[in-house]
Amino acid sequence: MIVELKNTTSRAISAALVDAHRGVGSASGLVLTLVIVTGESRFSEVLEAAKASATAHPSRVIVATFDDGSESGLDATVEVGEGLPGDLIVLRLHGDLRHHGDSVCLPLLLPDSPTIVWWPHESPENLATDPIGSLADRRITDAAGCGDPVEALLRRARHHTPGDTDLAWTRLTRWRSLLAAALDQTRTQVTDAVVSAAPDNAPALLLIAWLKARLGVPVTYLPGDLPGVNSVVLSTTEGDISVRRFAEGRALYQVPGQPERTVALRRRPLTDLLTEELGRMDADDVFESAAAQVVTDAGER
Amino acid sequence: MNSYENPLRDSQDRRLPRIAGPCVLVIFGVTGDLSRKKLMPAVYDLANRGLLPPGFGLVGFARRDWADQDFAKVVHDAVKEHARTPFREEVWEQLLEGIRFVSGTFDSDESFERLKKTIVELDTTRATGGNHAFYLSIPPSGFETVMSQLAKHGLVERQPETWNRVVIEKPFGHDLASARELNAVVERLFKPQEVFRIDHYLGKETVQNLLALRFANQMFEPIWNNHYVSHVEITMAEDIGIGGRAGYFDGIGAARDVMQNHLLQLLALTAMEEPTSFEASQLRAEKKKVLAAAHVPTPYDRHTARGQYSAGWQGGEPVIGYLEEDGVPADSGTETYAAIRVDIDNRRWAGVPFYLRTAKRMPRRVTEVALAFKRAPHLPFTATDTEELGTNALVMRIQPDEGVTLRFGAKVPGTQMEIREVSMDFAYGGSFTESSPEAYERLILDVLLGEPPLFPRQEEVELSWQILDPVLEYWASQPGNPEQYLAGTWGPESSFEMVARDGNTWRRP
């Protein structure tokens, strides 16, 4: 990397040096290995997301793709620097090698640091026993990237092992924090809850399950017109607490005894979601209990 | 009511942030640089991260003849230019609904009546719940007036279930006596736990990083004492001069400006014993103990140094000397370089000098705490082998490029035995790029949440002045002005002599 500074000062040169070091990255500063398992079809989209996430967490990113060619073989591209704070390795596994992806990835993991595997689209039935999944401390899936999101979430929940999370859960963080803050304020007893969402919405299923598990009250689902979760109403002894998204990025927030207010509530981009996921390496117990509830709910239907 | 447990919260659920309750933040001196560059962007960044409550009001108070929308425009521009997180229209709209401006002066009753009306209006229309934080971004000379006006107009009356808090900035007085006076003024209206003192040089993030390094690791603590450490250097160097701040700086000087609060806090954090927990009260107890055991050894002429920058070249630019700066009297005796030695009288640190230095117009901007270790008691090498070997050092870099450097000896590859110093480096920016929140962001959030601050309480402020006051008095009693040093160099000759007397040298940061 060459940085040219014209008409500059020592201070600007020092700053450019620090930036340049950061841009090139050295393996010692990297905190985790992110393995992304994806198909050839949406490869470029995933690669972009991977690069964006690498700017948030300096990591070694390994993208593994498979094709069904008859002959077994391995192609790879290695990218270091070029504005990336970490390393980027793109692997193409041909033929039989697809069943032995772990043997390719294992030697490439950073020493000691945690390994995270992300399936942006379809994922194996049981993550923890999948060859590549078994290398990971954390496994991230995205029900929304699958053909049938609800089915994908259910599959996830049924085979949950500690360390698994789904981005459907991450999409709910802002909703959940608004609701928790509303109860912090009103300090009332919730008697009943209603969640309105687009039909077959995986995050909504999780949100309903979470509210049920936490509040121990019946939670009703209503179909809504907007994409994603539309609104949540918690009936309390003092009146209704409600958060209603009325346009992209905006929601009305109402708690008993206070005027209605607009709050920012946007659908978060993939990079945001991934950044939040990579921020924690321990198992998410709250997700686990919500996922268990999803399975119970599905049994009742 | 107090036993309410929010069923949606779970200590395991670390994704859910604590969101501040509804409240109004009133900023006095809102037209200042600090408010534009730091406070307003910090408020926006908090909103953008979803940490501000839906019921939030921001009231600016200043002399300008502005309407609400003029002020909103100023905030908007400040946010766009200086915020850390990207600008988003929907977040801005949420914030905008609660922005008000009150034009007035500190001595006008009518202005404070209007301020009260504005706050009451916000309490009802925005449901800010009667919770108010007052941020005094004004010179300490204005405190007395503002405080008595707040009291007179009933702005800080205690109601059940509501809170009032106040934020004040350094300098906390200019000596022990004035610090006490200032405190008396503030504590007439606010209880100690409602007063938040901010030292923007020392963010909570930095404090917590230091604590984590010292107390979350096994390998540093055993050598963190006078058996292994030869001396400690705490440096805060700025590459800039005083800029346009002669009115503030002249007569105050580097020691009062930086050493009393920032450097002595760093010293306390470096030298204190392990607190029994990280509760603010425990942390303060340990800091107080170590500050109470610290003093500058006499005679002061041998263990302190001061200087004034003269015209020179700094980082490739010609710069003027301190005495030529706008608004500085030609015979000013104010120091722009200050260095002192501090001894700590306890079992851990007896015999280890702590050198504190701060200055303007240094070669580069840097803040760091460096522990220099003793030489190994025996070196099984010939003297020529280790000619290039210095001593081990552990450097906690605070800014810029926060991180840790470890210096140790390694053999130079080749057939000859030659040992030289190398560095092992860790940078927060390299391993965690989730950019650290600004000091102000953390502080404002702490104020709104009522989190007990890690920032010093009055006792610590007073202890720091007790350490510094004798030196300041000694300097003032000396005939002649501080020694001149060339701008863009590491300080006056006397500062090098001061450490050389103990057989040490300053490291080049």
Coordinates of C-alpha atoms in Angstrom, one line a residue, chain A residues 9-11 18 22 29 31 55-58 165 169-170 173-174 176-177 179-181 183-185 187-188 210-211 214-215 249-250 253 258-259 261-264 266 276-277 280 282 284-286, chain B residues 1-4 6-10 12-17 19 21-22 50 53-55 88-91 93-94 97 124-127 239-240 315-317 365 401 425 429-434:
Chain A
T9 CA 2.5 17.6 8.5
S10 CA 4.2 15.1 10.7
R11 CA 0.9 14.6 12.5
V18 CA -1.6 4.0 11.8
R22 CA -4.6 -1.2 10.2
G29 CA -4.1 -8.6 15.8
V31 CA -9.3 -11.9 16.9
T55 CA -13.9 -4.2 8.7
A56 CA -15.9 -4.5 11.8
H57 CA -14.0 -7.4 13.4
P58 CA -10.5 -8.0 12.1
T165 CA -27.8 -18.6 16.8
W169 CA -33.0 -13.5 16.5
T170 CA -30.5 -10.7 15.9
T173 CA -32.7 -6.9 19.3
R174 CA -34.0 -3.4 18.8
R176 CA -36.8 -6.4 22.3
S177 CA -34.8 -3.5 23.8
L179 CA -40.1 -3.4 24.9
A180 CA -37.8 -4.1 27.8
A181 CA -37.3 -0.3 28.2
L183 CA -41.4 -2.2 31.1
D184 CA -38.5 -0.6 32.9
Q185 CA -40.4 2.6 32.8
R187 CA -43.1 -1.3 35.9
T188 CA -46.4 -3.0 35.4
W210 CA -39.6 -15.1 23.7
L211 CA -42.6 -13.0 25.0
R214 CA -40.5 -14.4 29.6
L215 CA -44.0 -13.1 30.4
G249 CA -37.3 3.0 9.8
R250 CA -40.0 4.6 11.9
Y253 CA -44.1 4.1 20.7
Q258 CA -47.6 9.3 28.2
P259 CA -48.0 10.9 24.8
R261 CA -43.9 9.3 20.2
T262 CA -42.0 8.4 17.1
V263 CA -38.9 6.3 17.4
A264 CA -36.3 5.2 14.9
R266 CA -35.1 0.4 11.1
E276 CA -23.6 -8.0 16.7
E277 CA -23.2 -11.7 16.3
R280 CA -20.2 -12.4 21.5
D282 CA -20.5 -17.4 24.4
D284 CA -26.9 -17.3 24.0
D285 CA -29.1 -18.9 26.6
V286 CA -32.0 -16.5 26.0
Chain B
M1 CA -42.8 -0.8 43.6
N2 CA -39.1 -1.0 44.1
S3 CA -39.2 -4.8 44.0
Y4 CA -40.4 -4.8 40.4
N6 CA -38.8 -6.6 34.6
P7 CA -39.7 -10.0 33.2
L8 CA -38.2 -9.1 29.8
R9 CA -34.7 -8.6 31.3
D10 CA -32.3 -11.3 32.1
Q12 CA -27.9 -13.6 30.6
D13 CA -29.3 -11.4 27.8
R14 CA -26.4 -9.2 27.0
R15 CA -27.8 -8.1 23.7
L16 CA -30.3 -5.8 25.4
P17 CA -28.7 -2.5 26.3
I19 CA -31.8 2.5 27.7
G21 CA -35.2 6.7 31.2
P22 CA -37.1 9.7 29.9
G50 CA -30.8 3.2 20.3
P53 CA -35.3 7.0 25.5
P54 CA -38.2 7.9 23.2
G55 CA -38.9 10.7 25.7
R88 CA -29.7 8.8 9.5
E89 CA -32.8 10.9 8.9
E90 CA -35.2 8.9 11.1
V91 CA -32.9 9.1 14.1
E93 CA -36.3 13.2 13.4
Q94 CA -36.7 11.4 16.7
E97 CA -38.9 16.6 18.3
T124 CA -45.6 17.2 29.6
T125 CA -45.5 17.1 25.8
R126 CA -42.5 14.8 25.5
A127 CA -43.2 13.0 28.8
D239 CA 1.8 18.7 19.6
I240 CA -0.4 21.8 19.5
G315 CA 6.3 18.6 12.7
G316 CA 7.5 20.5 9.7
E317 CA 5.7 23.8 10.5
R365 CA 0.7 13.9 20.5
D401 CA -3.7 4.3 18.8
D425 CA 2.6 -4.7 20.2
G429 CA -7.9 -0.7 17.0
G430 CA -6.3 -3.7 15.4
S431 CA -8.1 -6.4 17.4
F432 CA -11.5 -4.7 18.1
T433 CA -12.5 -2.4 15.4
E434 CA -15.9 -1.9 16.8

